Amino acid sequence: MKLNILKQPMQIGYLLFALYFFMMLYVGSILHSYYQNETRQTLEKQLTTHEQLLKTKLLHISHLLYSIDAYQQLNGYEPELFLQLAQSQLQGIDVPLRLESYALIKPQQQQVLTQALKKAGHFDFKIKGVEANAEHMLVINRAAPVAEYGHTVGESVALNNAHVARLQASNQLYLLVWPNRENKWSILIEQGDVDGFRHVLGISFLLDNLLDSLFSDVYLRTEQHLQVAVADRLIFSSDWKNTFSLSELAAGASSEVNFFGEPIKLTLYSKEQLSHSLLDDSICLIIAFEVIALLCGLMVLLHVRALLNRNELVNKTVVERTACLAKTNQQLERESSQRLIALQQQLAAEKKYKSVFLNSHEGLFVLNEHGYILEANPAFQRLLLSNHKQSTSIRFSQLMADEHSQQQWLLYLQQQSNHQEFEWLGVNGQGKSLWLRQTGNWATHDGNRRYEGRLIDITQHTLFHEQLKYKAQHDGLTNLLNRQTFLDALEVKRKATQDDFRPNANINGFL
């Protein structure tokens, strides 16, 4: 009978597990399709970010050229101004740029341009890279920064009539890719006639350097690789060691940027393409998931069988734990009674302390770490405070009448250290002066520093002492300083003046 009861739920479990397995296969196929679409969309978004970064940088260079051209049109084309503009506008840019000025001439004007520049002070000027049968020539006649790019002055490139027509279009930029230096790009704008020649202003840069400054850390940031090509010619690759042989891989995503008619192609390769791993393969992950699901189902069936066998053991354990809980409850009740007694004793002690605090004839008070009164007993109130004042709004040092006592107390307050008793003159709420003797110490309550002090009124004692001192120093009949006081003062004077002391006596005008 037991065998039949056990066999039936296991058969139902196998059936449910088979249905679950096929359902997981269907879900796995959907997840695989979703994963591929998500990967492709992620790559496209990432590539769009790189594309936007490149466009932003190129447009920034274009706008920089517009601003320099507008400034020159307003302020002139002097060489000093050209160098100042290059230093101020190109400084701080993370891409090496240089500002160049060109002369657009015909081949027969070479000698005239050379003589004009030599006359202007460029004695070593010479036109380089002259091509035969050139319709027009674009010659660099000025470049900055001088220290790095002075050797480029005199370089030339041949242009045909179509290129010149595009260059001379009203307020339009023209992109020049130097044929002898394919990675050198120049963005140009025509400025009109200056000193008898058609002048052109441009900003030049090396495209591979610009791309390297933008995308050199792509792999470190995203574990992806990026390639940039112009006219099917590879300009930049973040895999500069060719570790992954990107040319042999299919592109994960690609797009094209059109920069003044020059197409720039960006190709992005995903992390999964670069490092093929079973953990990155969605099919392998789905298969592994199905195997784990099968093992989990078998474990559930075995666990159900084990639960039937452990039912009796669980019941026995429940009985034992119930008895243990009852014993624990009794112990908790005893501990609760002990805590209640301790609390009652604490309340009685606090009540006794409160009674002593309120009924004491001495002034008891508590200050915070800043010297403000937190609590004071009635004797303290009668000594120093009027009934209409709130003690918690008074700083203790305000009750001291003499400045020396205030400074001494503020020093104790700053150091927060225990001190010997000291006496000071205070003024109560009615303006009456009285002498007080203060004792106290610092303590910590709930993490806060508190000063617990005691004041004793010694006014009568001080007055009596002063009266005794006065009688000891004055004659009882004449109320003048007596002979002993005179001799003491005379001795103090003698010690102060040492050998120069000469007492004189003048009695009735006789020396």
Coordinates of N, CA and C in Angstrom, one line a residue, residues 354-500:
K354 N 16.6 63.1 43.9 CA 15.8 64.3 43.5 C 15.4 65.1 44.8
S355 N 15.1 64.3 45.9 CA 14.7 65.0 47.1 C 15.9 65.7 47.7
V356 N 17.1 65.1 47.7 CA 18.3 65.8 48.2 C 18.6 67.0 47.3
F357 N 18.5 66.8 46.0 CA 18.8 67.9 45.1 C 17.8 69.1 45.3
L358 N 16.6 68.9 45.6 CA 15.6 70.0 45.7 C 15.7 70.6 47.1
N359 N 16.0 69.8 48.2 CA 15.9 70.3 49.5 C 17.3 70.7 50.1
S360 N 18.3 70.6 49.3 CA 19.6 71.0 49.7 C 19.7 72.5 50.0
H361 N 20.4 73.0 51.0 CA 20.6 74.4 51.3 C 21.7 75.0 50.4
E362 N 22.5 74.1 49.8 CA 23.5 74.6 48.9 C 23.0 74.7 47.5
G363 N 23.6 75.6 46.7 CA 23.1 75.7 45.3 C 23.7 74.6 44.4
L364 N 22.9 73.7 43.9 CA 23.3 72.6 43.1 C 22.8 73.0 41.6
F365 N 23.7 72.6 40.7 CA 23.3 73.0 39.3 C 24.0 72.0 38.3
V366 N 23.5 71.9 37.1 CA 24.1 71.1 36.0 C 24.2 72.0 34.8
L367 N 25.4 72.0 34.2 CA 25.7 72.7 33.0 C 26.0 71.8 31.8
N368 N 25.7 72.3 30.5 CA 26.1 71.5 29.4 C 27.5 71.8 29.0
E369 N 28.0 71.3 27.9 CA 29.4 71.4 27.5 C 29.7 72.9 27.1
H370 N 28.7 73.7 26.8 CA 28.9 75.0 26.4 C 28.7 76.0 27.5
G371 N 28.5 75.6 28.7 CA 28.4 76.4 29.9 C 27.0 77.0 30.2
Y372 N 25.9 76.4 29.5 CA 24.6 76.9 29.8 C 23.9 76.0 30.9
I373 N 23.1 76.7 31.7 CA 22.5 76.0 32.8 C 21.4 75.1 32.3
L374 N 21.5 73.8 32.6 CA 20.5 72.8 32.2 C 19.5 72.6 33.4
E375 N 20.0 72.6 34.6 CA 19.2 72.3 35.8 C 19.7 73.0 37.0
A376 N 18.9 73.5 37.9 CA 19.3 74.1 39.1 C 18.3 73.9 40.2
N377 N 18.7 73.7 41.4 CA 17.8 73.5 42.5 C 17.3 74.8 43.1
P378 N 16.3 74.8 43.9 CA 15.7 76.0 44.4 C 16.7 76.9 45.2
A379 N 17.7 76.3 45.9 CA 18.7 77.1 46.6 C 19.5 77.9 45.6
F380 N 19.9 77.3 44.5 CA 20.6 78.0 43.4 C 19.7 79.2 42.9
Q381 N 18.4 78.9 42.7 CA 17.5 79.9 42.2 C 17.5 81.1 43.2
R382 N 17.4 80.8 44.5 CA 17.3 81.9 45.4 C 18.6 82.7 45.5
L383 N 19.7 82.0 45.3 CA 21.0 82.7 45.3 C 21.2 83.7 44.2
L384 N 21.0 83.2 43.0 CA 21.5 84.0 41.8 C 20.4 84.4 40.8
L385 N 19.2 83.7 40.8 CA 18.2 83.9 39.7 C 17.0 84.5 40.3
S386 N 16.3 85.3 39.5 CA 15.0 85.9 39.9 C 13.9 84.9 39.4
N387 N 12.8 85.1 39.9 CA 11.7 84.1 39.6 C 11.2 84.2 38.2
H388 N 11.4 85.4 37.6 CA 10.8 85.6 36.2 C 11.8 85.1 35.1
K389 N 13.0 84.6 35.5 CA 14.0 84.2 34.5 C 13.9 82.7 34.3
Q390 N 14.2 82.3 33.1 CA 14.4 80.9 32.8 C 15.8 80.5 32.9
S391 N 16.2 79.6 33.8 CA 17.6 79.3 34.0 C 18.2 78.6 32.8
T392 N 17.5 77.9 32.0 CA 18.1 77.2 30.8 C 18.5 78.2 29.7
S393 N 18.1 79.5 29.8 CA 18.6 80.4 28.8 C 19.8 81.3 29.3
I394 N 20.3 80.9 30.4 CA 21.4 81.7 31.0 C 22.7 81.0 30.9
R395 N 23.7 81.7 30.5 CA 25.1 81.1 30.5 C 25.7 81.4 31.9
F396 N 26.4 80.4 32.5 CA 26.8 80.4 33.8 C 27.8 81.6 34.1
S397 N 28.6 81.9 33.1 CA 29.6 82.9 33.2 C 29.0 84.3 33.3
Q398 N 27.7 84.5 32.9 CA 27.0 85.7 33.0 C 26.7 86.1 34.4
L399 N 26.7 85.1 35.3 CA 26.4 85.4 36.7 C 27.6 85.9 37.5
M400 N 28.8 85.9 36.9 CA 30.0 86.3 37.6 C 30.2 87.8 37.3
A401 N 30.5 88.6 38.4 CA 30.6 90.0 38.3 C 32.0 90.5 37.9
D402 N 33.1 89.8 38.3 CA 34.4 90.2 38.0 C 34.9 89.5 36.8
E403 N 35.7 90.2 35.9 CA 36.2 89.7 34.7 C 37.2 88.6 34.9
H404 N 38.0 88.7 36.0 CA 39.1 87.7 36.2 C 38.4 86.3 36.5
S405 N 37.3 86.3 37.3 CA 36.7 85.0 37.6 C 36.0 84.5 36.3
Q406 N 35.5 85.3 35.4 CA 34.9 84.9 34.2 C 36.0 84.2 33.3
Q407 N 37.2 84.8 33.2 CA 38.2 84.3 32.3 C 38.7 82.9 32.9
Q408 N 38.8 82.8 34.2 CA 39.2 81.6 34.9 C 38.2 80.5 34.6
W409 N 36.9 80.8 34.7 CA 35.9 79.8 34.5 C 35.8 79.4 33.0
L410 N 36.0 80.3 32.1 CA 35.9 80.0 30.7 C 37.1 79.1 30.3
L411 N 38.3 79.2 31.0 CA 39.4 78.3 30.7 C 39.0 76.9 31.2
Y412 N 38.4 76.8 32.4 CA 38.0 75.5 32.9 C 37.0 74.9 31.9
L413 N 36.1 75.7 31.4 CA 35.0 75.2 30.5 C 35.7 74.7 29.2
Q414 N 36.6 75.4 28.7 CA 37.3 75.0 27.4 C 38.1 73.7 27.6
Q415 N 38.8 73.6 28.7 CA 39.5 72.4 29.0 C 38.7 71.2 29.4
Q416 N 37.5 71.5 30.0 CA 36.6 70.5 30.5 C 37.3 69.5 31.4
S417 N 38.1 70.0 32.3 CA 38.8 69.2 33.3 C 38.4 69.6 34.7
N418 N 38.5 68.7 35.6 CA 38.2 69.0 37.0 C 39.1 70.0 37.6
H419 N 38.6 70.8 38.5 CA 39.4 71.9 39.1 C 39.1 72.0 40.6
Q420 N 40.0 72.7 41.3 CA 39.9 72.9 42.7 C 38.8 74.0 42.9
E421 N 38.3 74.0 44.2 CA 37.3 75.0 44.5 C 37.9 76.4 44.4
F422 N 37.1 77.3 43.8 CA 37.5 78.7 43.8 C 36.3 79.6 44.1
E423 N 36.7 80.8 44.5 CA 35.7 81.8 45.0 C 35.6 82.9 44.0
W424 N 34.4 83.4 43.8 CA 34.1 84.5 42.9 C 32.9 85.3 43.4
L425 N 32.9 86.5 42.9 CA 31.9 87.5 43.2 C 30.8 87.5 42.2
G426 N 29.5 87.3 42.6 CA 28.4 87.2 41.7 C 27.4 88.2 42.0
V427 N 26.4 88.3 41.1 CA 25.3 89.3 41.2 C 24.0 88.5 41.0
N428 N 23.1 88.6 41.9 CA 21.8 87.9 41.7 C 20.8 88.7 40.9
G429 N 19.6 88.2 40.8 CA 18.6 88.8 39.9 C 18.2 90.2 40.4
Q430 N 18.4 90.5 41.7 CA 18.0 91.8 42.3 C 19.2 92.8 42.2
G431 N 20.3 92.4 41.7 CA 21.5 93.2 41.6 C 22.3 93.2 42.8
K432 N 22.1 92.3 43.8 CA 22.8 92.3 45.0 C 24.1 91.4 44.8
S433 N 25.2 91.9 45.3 CA 26.5 91.2 45.2 C 26.7 90.2 46.3
L434 N 27.2 89.1 46.0 CA 27.5 88.1 47.0 C 28.7 87.2 46.6
W435 N 29.5 86.8 47.6 CA 30.6 85.9 47.4 C 30.2 84.5 47.5
L436 N 30.7 83.7 46.5 CA 30.3 82.3 46.4 C 31.6 81.4 46.2
R437 N 31.5 80.2 46.8 CA 32.6 79.3 46.6 C 32.0 78.1 45.8
Q438 N 32.8 77.8 44.7 CA 32.3 76.8 43.7 C 33.1 75.6 43.7
T439 N 32.5 74.4 43.7 CA 33.2 73.1 43.5 C 32.4 72.4 42.5
G440 N 33.0 71.4 41.8 CA 32.3 70.6 40.8 C 33.2 69.7 40.0
N441 N 32.6 68.9 39.2 CA 33.4 68.0 38.3 C 32.6 67.7 37.1
W442 N 33.4 67.2 36.0 CA 32.8 66.9 34.7 C 32.4 65.4 34.7
A443 N 31.3 65.1 34.1 CA 30.9 63.7 34.0 C 30.2 63.5 32.6
T444 N 30.1 62.3 32.2 CA 29.6 61.9 30.9 C 28.3 61.1 31.1
H445 N 27.2 61.6 30.5 CA 25.9 61.0 30.7 C 25.3 60.8 29.3
D446 N 25.1 59.5 28.9 CA 24.5 59.2 27.6 C 25.3 59.8 26.4
G447 N 26.6 59.8 26.6 CA 27.5 60.3 25.5 C 27.6 61.8 25.5
N448 N 27.0 62.6 26.5 CA 27.1 64.0 26.5 C 27.9 64.4 27.8
R449 N 28.8 65.4 27.6 CA 29.5 66.0 28.8 C 28.7 66.9 29.6
R450 N 28.7 66.7 30.9 CA 27.9 67.6 31.8 C 28.8 68.0 33.0
Y451 N 28.6 69.2 33.4 CA 29.3 69.7 34.6 C 28.3 69.8 35.8
E452 N 28.6 69.1 36.9 CA 27.8 69.0 38.1 C 28.5 69.8 39.2
G453 N 27.9 70.9 39.6 CA 28.5 71.9 40.5 C 27.7 72.2 41.7
R454 N 28.4 72.8 42.7 CA 27.8 73.2 44.0 C 28.3 74.6 44.4
L455 N 27.4 75.4 44.8 CA 27.7 76.8 45.3 C 27.4 76.9 46.7
I456 N 28.3 77.6 47.5 CA 28.1 77.9 48.9 C 28.2 79.4 49.1
D457 N 27.2 80.0 49.7 CA 27.3 81.4 50.0 C 28.2 81.7 51.1
I458 N 29.4 82.4 50.8 CA 30.4 82.8 51.8 C 30.5 84.3 52.0
T459 N 29.4 85.0 51.7 CA 29.4 86.4 51.8 C 29.7 86.9 53.2
Q460 N 29.0 86.4 54.2 CA 29.2 86.8 55.6 C 30.7 86.4 56.0
H461 N 31.1 85.2 55.6 CA 32.5 84.8 56.0 C 33.5 85.8 55.4
T462 N 33.3 86.1 54.1 CA 34.3 87.0 53.4 C 34.3 88.4 54.1
L463 N 33.0 88.9 54.4 CA 33.0 90.2 55.0 C 33.6 90.2 56.4
F464 N 33.4 89.2 57.1 CA 34.0 89.1 58.5 C 35.6 89.0 58.3
H465 N 36.1 88.3 57.3 CA 37.5 88.2 57.1 C 38.1 89.6 56.7
E466 N 37.3 90.3 55.9 CA 37.8 91.6 55.5 C 37.8 92.6 56.7
Q467 N 36.8 92.5 57.5 CA 36.8 93.3 58.7 C 38.0 93.1 59.6
L468 N 38.3 91.8 59.9 CA 39.4 91.4 60.7 C 40.7 92.0 60.1
K469 N 40.8 91.8 58.8 CA 42.0 92.3 58.1 C 42.2 93.8 58.2
Y470 N 41.0 94.5 58.1 CA 41.0 96.0 58.3 C 41.5 96.4 59.7
K471 N 40.9 95.7 60.7 CA 41.2 96.1 62.1 C 42.7 95.8 62.4
A472 N 43.2 94.7 61.7 CA 44.6 94.3 62.0 C 45.6 95.4 61.4
Q473 N 45.2 96.1 60.4 CA 46.1 97.0 59.7 C 45.8 98.5 60.1
H474 N 44.8 98.8 60.9 CA 44.5 100.2 61.2 C 44.4 100.4 62.8
D475 N 44.7 101.6 63.2 CA 44.6 102.0 64.6 C 43.2 102.1 65.0
G476 N 42.9 101.6 66.2 CA 41.5 101.6 66.6 C 41.0 103.0 67.0
L477 N 41.9 104.0 67.4 CA 41.5 105.3 67.8 C 41.5 106.3 66.7
T478 N 42.6 106.2 65.9 CA 42.7 107.2 64.8 C 42.1 106.7 63.4
N479 N 41.9 105.4 63.3 CA 41.4 104.8 62.1 C 42.4 104.9 60.9
L480 N 43.7 105.2 61.3 CA 44.8 105.2 60.3 C 45.6 104.0 60.4
L481 N 46.4 103.8 59.3 CA 47.3 102.6 59.2 C 48.2 102.6 60.5
N482 N 48.3 101.4 61.1 CA 49.0 101.3 62.3 C 50.5 101.1 62.1
R483 N 51.3 101.1 63.2 CA 52.8 101.0 63.1 C 53.2 99.8 62.3
Q484 N 52.6 98.6 62.6 CA 53.1 97.4 61.9 C 52.8 97.4 60.4
T485 N 51.7 98.0 60.0 CA 51.5 98.1 58.6 C 52.5 99.0 57.9
F486 N 52.8 100.1 58.7 CA 53.8 101.0 58.1 C 55.2 100.3 58.0
L487 N 55.6 99.6 59.0 CA 56.9 98.9 58.9 C 56.9 97.8 57.8
D488 N 55.8 97.1 57.6 CA 55.7 96.1 56.5 C 55.8 96.8 55.2
A489 N 55.2 98.0 55.0 CA 55.3 98.7 53.7 C 56.7 99.2 53.5
L490 N 57.3 99.7 54.6 CA 58.7 100.2 54.6 C 59.6 99.1 54.2
E491 N 59.4 97.9 54.7 CA 60.3 96.8 54.3 C 60.2 96.4 52.9
V492 N 58.9 96.4 52.4 CA 58.7 96.1 50.9 C 59.4 97.1 50.1
K493 N 59.3 98.4 50.4 CA 60.0 99.4 49.7 C 61.5 99.3 49.7
R494 N 62.0 98.9 50.9 CA 63.5 98.8 51.0 C 64.0 97.6 50.1
K495 N 63.3 96.5 50.1 CA 63.7 95.4 49.3 C 63.6 95.8 47.8
A496 N 62.6 96.6 47.4 CA 62.5 96.9 46.0 C 63.5 97.8 45.5
T497 N 64.0 98.8 46.4 CA 65.0 99.8 46.0 C 66.4 99.4 46.3
Q498 N 66.6 98.3 47.1 CA 67.9 97.8 47.5 C 68.8 98.9 48.1
D499 N 70.0 99.2 47.5 CA 71.0 100.1 48.1 C 70.6 101.5 48.1
D500 N 69.7 101.9 47.2 CA 69.4 103.3 47.0 C 68.3 103.8 48.0

